[in-house]
Every structure is written in C-alpha cells, then in structure tokens.
Short mmCIF file of C-alpha atoms and ligand atoms in Angstrom, two decimals:
data_model
loop_
_atom_site.label_atom_id
_atom_site.label_comp_id
_atom_site.label_asym_id
_atom_site.label_seq_id
_atom_site.Cartn_x
_atom_site.Cartn_y
_atom_site.Cartn_z
CA MET A 692 22.53 181.35 -124.69
CA THR A 693 21.26 182.92 -121.51
CA ILE A 694 17.86 181.57 -120.59
CA ARG A 695 15.59 184.75 -120.06
CA THR A 696 12.12 184.82 -118.63
CA ARG A 697 9.88 187.59 -117.38
CA PHE A 698 6.91 188.31 -115.50
CA ALA A 699 4.70 190.83 -117.32
CA PRO A 700 1.74 191.84 -115.15
CA SER A 701 -0.87 194.55 -115.91
CA PRO A 702 -1.09 196.20 -112.52
CA THR A 703 -4.78 196.63 -111.63
CA GLY A 704 -4.47 196.79 -107.54
CA ASN A 705 -4.63 193.11 -107.17
CA VAL A 706 -2.41 190.22 -107.89
CA HIS A 707 -4.56 187.05 -108.72
CA ILE A 708 -3.04 183.78 -107.75
CA GLY A 709 -3.12 182.49 -111.41
CA ASN A 710 -0.83 185.51 -112.32
CA ILE A 711 1.68 184.99 -109.56
CA ARG A 712 1.87 181.30 -110.31
CA ALA A 713 3.01 182.22 -113.77
CA ALA A 714 5.67 184.45 -112.05
CA ILE A 715 6.83 181.49 -109.67
CA TYR A 716 7.11 179.06 -112.56
CA ASN A 717 8.97 181.95 -114.70
CA TRP A 718 11.22 182.44 -111.75
CA LEU A 719 11.78 178.57 -110.91
CA PHE A 720 12.53 177.82 -114.60
CA SER A 721 15.23 180.68 -115.00
CA ARG A 722 16.57 179.80 -111.73
CA HIS A 723 16.83 176.18 -112.62
CA ALA A 724 19.00 177.21 -115.68
CA GLY A 725 21.00 179.83 -114.13
CA GLY A 726 19.35 182.26 -116.27
CA GLU A 727 17.71 185.60 -115.82
CA PHE A 728 14.02 186.64 -114.35
CA LEU A 729 13.07 190.08 -115.62
CA LEU A 730 10.00 192.17 -114.51
CA ARG A 731 7.89 194.26 -117.08
CA ILE A 732 5.18 196.21 -115.89
CA GLU A 733 2.61 196.46 -118.71
CA ASP A 734 1.33 199.80 -117.51
CA THR A 735 -0.26 201.23 -120.73
CA ASP A 736 -3.66 201.19 -119.12
CA LEU A 737 -3.03 204.47 -117.30
CA GLU A 738 -6.29 204.66 -115.35
CA ARG A 739 -5.62 201.39 -113.81
CA SER A 740 -1.79 201.23 -113.42
CA THR A 741 -1.69 203.62 -110.53
CA PRO A 742 1.43 203.90 -108.54
CA ALA A 743 -0.62 202.00 -105.80
CA ALA A 744 -1.33 199.30 -108.24
CA VAL A 745 2.16 198.84 -109.38
CA GLN A 746 3.33 198.94 -105.75
CA THR A 747 1.02 196.03 -104.99
CA VAL A 748 2.72 193.80 -107.55
CA LEU A 749 6.09 194.79 -106.26
CA ASP A 750 5.01 194.05 -102.56
CA SER A 751 3.68 190.54 -103.70
CA LEU A 752 6.96 189.72 -105.37
CA ALA A 753 8.99 190.77 -102.62
CA TRP A 754 6.65 188.89 -100.04
CA LEU A 755 7.13 185.70 -102.11
CA GLY A 756 10.80 186.25 -102.48
CA LEU A 757 10.31 186.32 -106.32
CA THR A 758 13.55 188.24 -106.91
CA TYR A 759 14.12 189.90 -110.30
CA ASP A 760 17.07 190.95 -112.05
CA GLY A 761 17.70 194.44 -112.99
CA ALA A 762 15.31 197.18 -112.74
CA PRO A 763 11.75 196.78 -113.95
CA LEU A 764 10.80 197.75 -117.50
CA TYR A 765 7.60 199.93 -117.44
CA GLN A 766 5.92 199.35 -120.65
CA SER A 767 4.60 202.96 -120.86
CA THR A 768 8.27 204.17 -121.46
CA GLN A 769 8.65 202.05 -124.64
CA ARG A 770 5.87 203.78 -126.85
CA ALA A 771 8.44 205.14 -129.23
CA ARG A 772 9.87 201.81 -129.76
CA HIS A 773 6.53 200.12 -130.38
CA LEU A 774 5.46 202.83 -132.94
CA GLU A 775 9.02 202.42 -134.63
CA VAL A 776 8.29 198.90 -134.97
CA ALA A 777 4.80 199.53 -136.41
CA GLU A 778 6.28 201.86 -138.97
CA MET A 779 8.73 199.34 -139.88
CA LEU A 780 5.77 196.56 -140.58
CA LEU A 781 3.99 199.26 -142.54
CA THR A 782 7.26 199.69 -144.85
CA LYS A 783 7.63 195.94 -144.99
CA GLY A 784 4.06 195.57 -146.21
CA ALA A 785 3.29 193.22 -143.23
CA ALA A 786 0.86 195.93 -141.85
CA TYR A 787 -1.64 198.71 -143.33
CA LYS A 788 -3.48 201.44 -142.51
CA SER A 789 -7.22 201.56 -142.16
CA ASP A 790 -10.18 203.78 -141.14
CA LYS A 791 -12.42 200.68 -140.91
CA GLY A 792 -14.89 202.35 -138.44
CA GLY A 793 -14.84 205.44 -140.62
CA THR A 794 -14.46 207.47 -137.52
CA GLY A 795 -12.50 210.23 -139.22
CA LYS A 796 -10.46 210.20 -136.24
CA GLY A 797 -7.40 208.95 -137.95
CA GLU A 798 -6.36 205.57 -139.35
CA ALA A 799 -5.35 202.64 -137.36
CA ILE A 800 -2.36 200.37 -138.15
CA VAL A 801 -3.72 196.91 -138.87
CA PHE A 802 -1.28 193.79 -138.79
CA LYS A 803 -1.81 191.42 -141.80
CA MET A 804 -1.85 187.94 -141.27
CA PRO A 805 0.22 185.86 -143.52
CA GLY A 806 -2.53 183.87 -144.93
CA THR A 807 -1.11 180.48 -144.25
CA ASP A 808 -1.84 178.16 -141.09
CA ILE A 809 0.18 179.21 -137.94
CA SER A 810 1.82 176.51 -135.68
CA PHE A 811 4.04 176.43 -132.60
CA ARG A 812 5.65 173.84 -130.29
CA ASP A 813 3.99 174.85 -126.89
CA LEU A 814 6.38 173.46 -124.13
CA VAL A 815 3.37 172.30 -122.12
CA LYS A 816 0.83 171.52 -124.71
CA GLY A 817 2.73 170.24 -127.72
CA GLU A 818 2.21 171.38 -131.34
CA ILE A 819 -0.88 173.58 -131.86
CA THR A 820 -1.87 174.88 -135.03
CA LYS A 821 -4.43 177.24 -136.22
CA LYS A 822 -5.86 177.43 -139.73
CA ALA A 823 -5.40 180.35 -142.04
CA GLU A 824 -9.05 181.07 -142.34
CA ASP A 825 -9.46 181.36 -138.58
CA LEU A 826 -6.66 184.01 -138.25
CA LYS A 827 -8.03 187.60 -138.90
CA ASP A 828 -5.74 190.62 -139.49
CA PHE A 829 -5.63 192.70 -136.05
CA VAL A 830 -5.08 196.29 -134.94
CA ILE A 831 -1.71 196.90 -133.53
CA VAL A 832 -1.94 200.91 -133.28
CA ARG A 833 -5.35 202.54 -132.52
CA SER A 834 -6.54 205.41 -134.39
CA ASP A 835 -5.72 207.63 -131.61
CA GLY A 836 -1.99 206.72 -132.09
CA SER A 837 -1.78 204.13 -128.80
CA PRO A 838 -0.15 200.65 -129.24
CA VAL A 839 -2.13 197.74 -128.63
CA PHE A 840 -1.29 194.85 -126.09
CA HIS A 841 0.05 192.70 -128.91
CA LEU A 842 2.49 195.37 -130.20
CA GLY A 843 3.83 196.21 -126.88
CA ASN A 844 4.12 192.71 -125.41
CA VAL A 845 6.17 191.33 -128.38
CA VAL A 846 8.27 194.25 -129.00
CA ASP A 847 9.13 194.38 -125.26
CA ASP A 848 9.99 190.95 -125.05
CA ILE A 849 12.33 191.37 -128.17
CA THR A 850 13.80 194.41 -126.60
CA MET A 851 14.40 192.25 -123.23
CA GLY A 852 15.79 189.33 -125.01
CA ILE A 853 13.25 187.00 -123.62
CA THR A 854 13.92 183.49 -124.60
CA HIS A 855 10.92 181.71 -122.93
CA VAL A 856 7.51 183.17 -122.49
CA ILE A 857 5.72 181.17 -119.81
CA ARG A 858 2.07 182.49 -119.11
CA GLY A 859 -1.49 181.50 -118.74
CA ASP A 860 -3.42 179.45 -121.00
CA ASP A 861 -5.69 182.44 -121.70
CA HIS A 862 -3.11 183.81 -123.90
CA VAL A 863 -2.71 180.84 -126.38
CA GLU A 864 -5.04 182.59 -128.95
CA ASN A 865 -2.80 185.62 -128.50
CA THR A 866 0.40 183.57 -129.23
CA PHE A 867 -0.74 182.73 -132.70
CA LYS A 868 -0.89 186.59 -133.50
CA HIS A 869 2.32 186.91 -131.64
CA VAL A 870 3.94 183.90 -133.70
CA ALA A 871 3.14 186.05 -136.93
CA MET A 872 4.54 189.11 -135.56
CA TYR A 873 7.81 187.75 -134.74
CA ALA A 874 8.10 186.29 -138.22
CA ALA A 875 7.14 189.48 -139.78
CA ILE A 876 9.56 191.66 -137.68
CA GLY A 877 12.48 189.13 -138.34
CA ALA A 878 13.25 188.49 -134.63
CA PRO A 879 14.31 185.32 -133.18
CA MET A 880 11.30 183.55 -131.76
CA PRO A 881 11.02 182.59 -127.99
CA GLN A 882 9.74 179.40 -126.75
CA PHE A 883 6.27 179.38 -125.26
CA ALA A 884 4.86 177.49 -122.50
CA HIS A 885 1.08 177.93 -121.61
CA LEU A 886 0.07 176.93 -117.99
CA PRO A 887 -3.45 175.31 -117.16
CA MET A 888 -5.87 177.46 -115.65
CA ILE A 889 -6.48 177.48 -111.70
CA VAL A 890 -10.11 176.25 -111.16
CA ASN A 891 -12.33 175.64 -108.07
CA ALA A 892 -13.98 172.63 -107.03
CA GLN A 893 -16.67 172.95 -109.67
CA GLY A 894 -13.89 173.25 -112.25
CA LYS A 895 -14.61 177.01 -112.84
CA PRO A 896 -12.08 179.52 -112.94
CA TYR A 897 -10.86 180.09 -109.30
CA SER A 898 -12.23 183.54 -108.28
CA LYS A 899 -12.53 185.62 -105.10
CA ARG A 900 -15.74 184.11 -104.26
CA ASP A 901 -13.88 180.69 -103.64
CA GLY A 902 -12.24 182.13 -100.60
CA ALA A 903 -9.19 184.28 -101.37
CA ALA A 904 -7.86 184.79 -104.74
CA TYR A 905 -5.26 187.53 -104.45
CA VAL A 906 -1.86 187.27 -102.95
CA GLY A 907 -2.78 190.03 -100.65
CA GLU A 908 -5.74 187.95 -99.14
CA PHE A 909 -3.50 185.13 -98.32
CA GLN A 910 -1.11 187.34 -96.75
CA ASP A 911 -3.94 188.88 -94.74
CA LYS A 912 -5.19 185.44 -93.60
CA GLY A 913 -1.69 184.74 -92.07
CA PHE A 914 -0.18 182.13 -94.72
CA LEU A 915 3.12 181.98 -94.75
CA PRO A 916 4.95 182.98 -98.12
CA GLU A 917 6.78 179.88 -98.36
CA ALA A 918 3.65 177.80 -98.19
CA LEU A 919 1.71 179.88 -100.73
CA PHE A 920 4.82 179.50 -103.05
CA ASN A 921 5.09 175.95 -102.52
CA SER A 922 1.38 175.12 -102.89
CA LEU A 923 1.00 177.47 -106.19
CA ALA A 924 3.99 175.65 -107.62
CA LEU A 925 2.32 172.23 -107.05
CA LEU A 926 -0.76 173.65 -108.81
CA GLY A 927 0.04 172.02 -112.10
CA TRP A 928 3.69 170.89 -111.70
CA SER A 929 5.23 168.16 -109.64
CA PRO A 930 8.79 167.52 -108.76
CA GLY A 931 8.51 163.87 -110.17
CA ASP A 932 8.36 161.97 -106.95
CA ASP A 933 6.03 162.02 -104.05
CA ARG A 934 7.52 165.15 -102.20
CA GLU A 935 4.98 167.86 -101.49
CA VAL A 936 6.62 169.92 -98.80
CA LEU A 937 9.75 171.70 -100.63
CA THR A 938 11.95 174.39 -99.91
CA ARG A 939 12.70 176.90 -102.55
CA ASP A 940 15.87 175.44 -103.40
CA GLU A 941 14.35 172.20 -103.65
CA MET A 942 11.97 173.40 -106.11
CA ILE A 943 14.62 175.24 -108.20
CA ALA A 944 16.36 172.06 -108.40
CA ALA A 945 13.67 169.86 -109.55
CA PHE A 946 12.00 172.42 -111.83
CA THR A 947 11.40 171.55 -115.58
CA LEU A 948 8.44 172.53 -117.85
CA ASP A 949 7.90 169.00 -118.88
CA ARG A 950 6.33 168.14 -115.85
CA VAL A 951 3.83 170.87 -116.00
CA ARG A 952 0.40 169.17 -116.47
CA GLN A 953 -2.02 170.20 -119.06
CA ALA A 954 -4.97 169.71 -117.34
CA PRO A 955 -6.71 172.65 -115.11
CA SER A 956 -5.32 172.54 -111.57
CA GLN A 957 -7.79 172.58 -108.83
CA LEU A 958 -7.00 174.89 -105.56
CA ASP A 959 -8.14 173.27 -102.48
CA MET A 960 -8.14 175.54 -99.43
CA THR A 961 -8.00 172.55 -97.17
CA LYS A 962 -4.87 171.49 -98.81
CA LEU A 963 -3.67 174.90 -98.80
CA LEU A 964 -3.99 175.09 -94.89
CA TRP A 965 -2.32 171.69 -94.45
CA MET A 966 0.66 172.89 -96.52
CA ASN A 967 0.87 175.97 -94.44
CA GLY A 968 0.86 174.03 -91.29
CA GLN A 969 3.72 171.85 -92.39
CA HIS A 970 5.74 174.78 -93.32
CA LEU A 971 4.84 176.47 -89.80
CA LYS A 972 6.45 173.04 -88.30
CA ARG A 973 9.47 173.62 -90.40
CA ARG A 974 9.89 177.02 -88.95
CA GLY A 975 10.30 175.63 -85.42
CA VAL A 976 8.98 176.21 -82.12
CA GLU A 977 10.37 179.60 -81.71
CA ASP A 978 8.86 181.08 -84.71
CA LEU A 979 5.49 179.19 -83.80
CA VAL A 980 5.45 180.87 -80.44
CA ALA A 981 6.27 184.42 -81.70
CA GLY A 982 3.60 183.89 -84.43
CA CYS A 983 0.86 182.69 -82.07
CA ARG A 984 1.67 185.14 -79.64
CA ALA A 985 1.22 188.15 -82.33
CA ALA A 986 -1.97 186.71 -83.49
CA MET A 987 -3.50 186.31 -80.21
CA GLN A 988 -2.53 189.97 -79.63
CA ARG A 989 -4.27 191.12 -82.64
CA GLN A 990 -7.32 188.80 -81.64
CA GLY A 991 -7.40 190.45 -78.41
CA LEU A 992 -6.65 187.25 -76.55
CA TRP A 993 -3.01 187.86 -75.40
CA ARG A 994 -2.34 188.27 -71.51
CA GLU A 995 1.00 189.32 -70.25
CA ASP A 996 0.68 186.86 -67.43
CA ILE A 997 0.35 184.10 -69.70
CA ASP A 998 3.29 181.85 -68.69
CA PRO A 999 5.68 181.12 -71.21
CA ALA A 1000 6.32 177.42 -70.54
CA TYR A 1001 2.48 176.94 -70.39
CA PHE A 1002 2.09 178.81 -73.81
CA GLN A 1003 4.71 176.70 -75.46
CA ALA A 1004 3.14 173.49 -74.12
CA VAL A 1005 -0.32 174.51 -75.42
CA ILE A 1006 1.34 174.78 -78.82
CA MET A 1007 3.08 171.50 -78.71
CA CYS A 1008 -0.42 170.07 -77.44
CA MET A 1009 -2.30 171.65 -80.46
CA GLY A 1010 0.47 170.21 -82.86
CA GLU A 1011 -0.66 169.82 -86.50
CA ARG A 1012 -3.94 171.35 -85.66
CA ILE A 1013 -2.35 174.74 -85.81
CA ARG A 1014 -2.23 175.40 -89.52
CA LEU A 1015 -2.30 179.24 -89.25
CA TYR A 1016 -0.95 181.17 -86.47
CA SER A 1017 -4.56 182.51 -85.85
CA ASP A 1018 -5.72 178.90 -85.23
CA LEU A 1019 -4.34 178.79 -81.76
CA GLY A 1020 -6.48 181.91 -80.45
CA GLU A 1021 -9.18 180.39 -82.50
CA GLN A 1022 -9.37 176.81 -81.19
CA ALA A 1023 -7.57 176.73 -78.30
CA ALA A 1024 -8.49 180.11 -76.31
CA PHE A 1025 -9.95 177.92 -73.38
CA PHE A 1026 -6.33 176.96 -72.22
CA PHE A 1027 -5.84 180.65 -71.32
CA THR A 1028 -8.97 181.71 -69.53
CA GLU A 1029 -11.48 180.43 -66.83
CA GLU A 1030 -14.36 182.05 -68.60
CA TYR A 1031 -14.18 179.79 -71.66
CA PRO A 1032 -17.54 179.53 -73.28
CA TYR A 1033 -19.69 176.47 -73.45
CA ASP A 1034 -20.58 175.15 -77.18
CA GLU A 1035 -24.52 174.61 -76.70
CA LYS A 1036 -24.44 171.69 -78.96
CA SER A 1037 -21.68 169.76 -77.18
CA VAL A 1038 -23.32 170.46 -73.97
CA ARG A 1039 -26.51 168.98 -74.89
CA LYS A 1040 -25.04 166.16 -76.77
CA ARG A 1041 -22.31 165.31 -74.11
CA LEU A 1042 -23.14 166.65 -70.82
CA LEU A 1043 -27.01 166.85 -70.58
CA LYS A 1044 -27.19 163.32 -72.16
CA GLU A 1045 -28.68 160.56 -69.73
CA GLY A 1046 -26.35 159.75 -67.04
CA ALA A 1047 -23.29 161.95 -68.32
CA LEU A 1048 -23.00 164.23 -65.48
CA ALA A 1049 -23.20 161.21 -62.94
CA ILE A 1050 -20.18 160.02 -65.02
CA LEU A 1051 -18.42 163.31 -64.86
CA ARG A 1052 -18.79 163.19 -60.98
CA GLU A 1053 -17.27 159.90 -60.82
CA GLU A 1054 -14.32 160.88 -63.12
CA LEU A 1055 -13.91 163.81 -60.74
CA GLU A 1056 -13.36 161.75 -57.84
CA VAL A 1057 -10.70 159.67 -59.69
CA LEU A 1058 -8.78 162.42 -60.96
CA VAL A 1059 -8.95 164.33 -57.60
CA ALA A 1060 -7.30 161.22 -55.99
CA LEU A 1061 -4.28 160.98 -58.53
CA PRO A 1062 -1.11 162.05 -57.31
CA GLU A 1063 1.10 164.56 -58.92
CA PRO A 1064 2.58 164.52 -61.62
CA PHE A 1065 -0.68 164.72 -63.39
CA THR A 1066 0.49 163.09 -66.52
CA ALA A 1067 -1.32 162.02 -69.86
CA GLU A 1068 -0.47 158.39 -68.88
CA ALA A 1069 -1.67 158.74 -65.52
CA THR A 1070 -5.14 160.17 -66.41
CA ASP A 1071 -5.56 157.82 -69.24
CA ALA A 1072 -4.83 154.72 -67.03
CA ALA A 1073 -7.20 156.15 -64.34
CA LEU A 1074 -10.17 156.59 -66.64
CA HIS A 1075 -9.63 153.36 -68.62
CA SER A 1076 -9.62 151.56 -65.15
CA LEU A 1077 -12.87 153.51 -64.36
CA ALA A 1078 -14.34 152.37 -67.51
CA GLU A 1079 -13.57 148.83 -66.68
CA GLN A 1080 -14.80 148.73 -63.17
CA THR A 1081 -18.03 150.20 -64.11
CA GLY A 1082 -18.25 148.48 -67.46
CA ARG A 1083 -18.65 151.61 -69.51
CA GLN A 1084 -17.22 152.39 -72.91
CA MET A 1085 -14.19 154.90 -73.18
CA GLY A 1086 -16.12 156.83 -75.41
CA ASP A 1087 -18.91 157.51 -72.41
CA LEU A 1088 -16.13 158.86 -70.37
CA VAL A 1089 -14.01 160.96 -72.71
CA HIS A 1090 -16.72 163.48 -73.97
CA PRO A 1091 -18.02 164.80 -70.71
CA VAL A 1092 -14.53 165.54 -69.29
CA ARG A 1093 -13.60 167.23 -72.66
CA VAL A 1094 -16.57 169.47 -72.84
CA ALA A 1095 -16.40 170.51 -69.08
CA VAL A 1096 -12.53 171.41 -69.23
CA SER A 1097 -12.59 173.08 -72.66
CA GLY A 1098 -16.18 174.08 -73.31
CA THR A 1099 -16.30 172.31 -76.75
CA GLY A 1100 -16.29 168.82 -78.21
CA VAL A 1101 -13.32 169.18 -80.34
CA GLY A 1102 -9.72 169.67 -79.65
CA PRO A 1103 -6.31 167.95 -79.13
CA GLY A 1104 -5.81 164.59 -77.53
CA LEU A 1105 -7.85 164.36 -74.29
CA PHE A 1106 -4.90 163.11 -71.93
CA GLU A 1107 -2.48 165.56 -73.34
CA MET A 1108 -4.84 168.39 -73.03
CA LEU A 1109 -5.35 167.24 -69.41
CA ALA A 1110 -1.74 167.23 -68.73
CA VAL A 1111 -1.09 170.59 -70.05
CA LEU A 1112 -3.98 172.03 -68.11
CA GLY A 1113 -2.66 170.54 -64.93
CA LYS A 1114 -4.37 168.93 -61.99
CA SER A 1115 -5.74 172.11 -60.41
CA ARG A 1116 -7.18 173.79 -63.46
CA VAL A 1117 -8.97 170.52 -64.53
CA VAL A 1118 -10.31 169.88 -61.05
CA ALA A 1119 -11.60 173.41 -60.68
CA ARG A 1120 -13.16 173.36 -64.25
CA ILE A 1121 -15.09 169.94 -63.57
CA ARG A 1122 -16.27 171.26 -60.28
CA ARG A 1123 -17.49 174.48 -62.04
CA THR A 1124 -19.24 172.61 -64.75
CA LEU A 1125 -21.21 170.19 -62.60
CA ALA A 1126 -22.34 173.16 -60.51
CA LEU A 1127 -23.44 175.03 -63.51
CA TYR A 1128 -25.21 172.15 -65.10
CA GLY A 1129 -26.78 170.98 -61.76
CA GLY A 1130 -24.93 168.05 -61.10
N1 LIG B 1871 0.11 191.65 -119.21
C1 LIG B 1871 -0.19 190.36 -119.71
C2 LIG B 1871 -1.13 189.78 -118.64
O1 LIG B 1871 -0.97 189.97 -117.35
C3 LIG B 1871 0.99 189.73 -120.15
C4 LIG B 1871 0.78 188.27 -120.52
C5 LIG B 1871 2.25 187.90 -121.02
O2 LIG B 1871 2.63 187.35 -119.88
O3 LIG B 1871 2.66 187.78 -122.03
O4 LIG B 1871 -1.99 188.90 -118.78
#
C-alpha cells in the first residue's frame, strides 16, 4: 500500500505556523515512507478563498520546499461528488432530511450518528473514545444545497486515497464524526494522527501577538526556510537523539510519528533565532556575505567603498551574533562609519564613570605605541600588562575602549574587534571620543 498524506488548508490569506507544521509532518512522514504527499485546497468559503489567498498557500509551500505530488485538488470542483455521497447516505438510511429551523428555505441533510460509542486509535494520542450520548447528529448539506466541511473533507480524502490524516489537535472532535462517516460510506478508514498545539510562553495558542505567527512574516523578517522548517519540525517531534540542527534529508530519515509528543509545544523566538544562526553558518561564508550585504542595502547602510576583505572580517568577527542577515546592520554598523552614534547609557556607565577617561588616555598611549600588525593577541597582552602595572582590573580597562571605538557596551570580543578595525581607526576613534567627552 502506498502511504499517501495530504495538506488540506483552507486559504485565508495567511498561513499560520501551526498549519504549516502539519504540512511539514505530512511531508516528512510520506517522504520517509517513500509515499506521496498531496495538496488539497479547501476553497469552499468563496469569500475568503480568493486567488491571492490560494497563492499565499502555494508560495509558502514552495518557499519551504514542501513539494507535493501531482496537481492540487481544489475542493470546490468536487461538489457534485460530495452531493452524490450525501444522496447515497440518504438512500442507505445513514442520513435524513430535516427542516429543523423551519426556515422554509429547503431541507438540510443531516448525518445520523450510529448510537454507539466511537473509538479510534490516534497515532499520537493512542486510543480515544467518545460516548454515544455525546455524539449528536450533524448537518452535512445545508438547506441551500452546499456541502459542509465534514462531508467535503471525508469524501475528498476518500477520493484522493489518503492513508494517513495528520492534522492539528483542534480536529479531534471532528474525527469522531469522520470515523462514523467512513463506516457509513463503507470506505477504508485512514489512520489519524493529531498534533499538539503550538503555544506561547504563557501556554496560550501561539498568535500574531507573540511575534510572528504566519509563514510570510518569518520570511519578511529574514528567516531562512531551512531554519523555520527545522524549528517547526522540532516543535512536537524529536529525532530520538540530541541532534537539533538537521537537514531536510536527515529529518526525512529520522521521522516517525511515534516520536511526536502529546504535550503542547512552546515556540520560543530566541531558540528560533539561534536555529537560524546555525543554518546561516551551514550555508557558509559566501552566502553570509551576500545576505548581510543585501540586508545592509535594504537598511540603507551599504556603501560601495566598503572593502570586501574588511566586510568579511567583520562578519567573521561577529560570528554567532549574526542570527539574521539583518543583525549585521543592526548590531555592527559602527564598523562601517566614523559617525557611529554613542549609546547614552553606555557612555554614562562606562566613560563618564570616575576615572574612566583617564584610563582611556593611558590605553590610547599604550595602543599608539604598539607596532603593526595590530593583532588581537598584541592588544590583549598590552592592555593586560597595563592593568598589572597600574593595579587595575581588566574590566575597568575593557569597557572604556569598547564604548570609545564602537559607541556601545555590547558587541563581539574586544580584542578581535580592535584587530578588525585596525590600529589607525582605533586610535582615531579613541582620540575623537576623548575630545568629545572632555578627556
Ligand atoms: N481545512 C481544514 C483546516 O485547515 C483541514 C483540516 C484537515 O487537515 O483535515 O483546518
């Protein structure tokens, strides 16, 4: 039997990460099994399912590399088939007509629950049962003749030969209805796997207010598709060892549903940024250079006279501090201009502190006297010996220089930073800072 999964989004104009994670699991599961992954667009809400909304789904899939087999099935094209099955259920006595609301607009078709408890074995949650008395009959065709979600969803899964339905937790209640429908229709039942919700730090469903919740927002923020893919795959699943940074192929090889957790998974933006940094590193220096450069162009910080070797040295110096391409421009713009701003708080705390400017003056003398090459080892040794001679702590020496040459109290390792900036820039910057702050 060919394993066949599907992604069945209702296009709304945005693709929530919870939905795309379901797509990722369906994709990984079918690729692992050498099966097929199909796409069905549940576009029966004609007001929301505009061509643009459908395109957003297709773009998100393409960006994440979620390739699907065959052409997408548009649910709206299947209406005749849905109604045919509803008629068949009427004939079998598994459904009945009702004008319950007494609207006079026509009769709805209602599915009749079998009157017994319903159970199914969920591949994540195990056996789940719902009592007969909690299972109510439900409408499958509205009085205006339009099929309801449950009918379209089940009939299309049968038409497409879906063997495994992997979807969000919020569909568990629907699945009891669907299980009854499969039995009444007499179609082979797929296996079901319901995925835990993605929640925020407070344990509430993850939403737009928690940062970014849609695929397009992560793309706009500059996340790499492989990093978002990897992060979402690990939200509720693990490869069974301590690997975290994984390629698509590694995930395909390791993916099984029995390692999907039942508990809700918390999306942590810091972790996601870390993951992006890891994947940036994997892409290599050339990609990092091109990406940071493009980001700086967008930020209006790029200048054509930036020396390529210097640019690369800055990137290497920033190292893992670059988690998004845009981080370079945001955190390291001072490398590329002599008009870098001074952060007020750092100035107050590090430069205007009692004795700090005097220390900076001594440091300037020591650094000016250093011969080229102005290496990290050389400045490190020079400032250490100054600390020793004057009986001061290294901390008292490190901070004033850092703020002087970068305008800020945070950044890469001081001595690496001084080496990249080079002696003439460092000396000029310290002199300028001393003049500015009255040293
Ligand atoms: N259109 C439904 C949704 O997006 C499909 C659910 C399913 O996967 O069956 O929630």
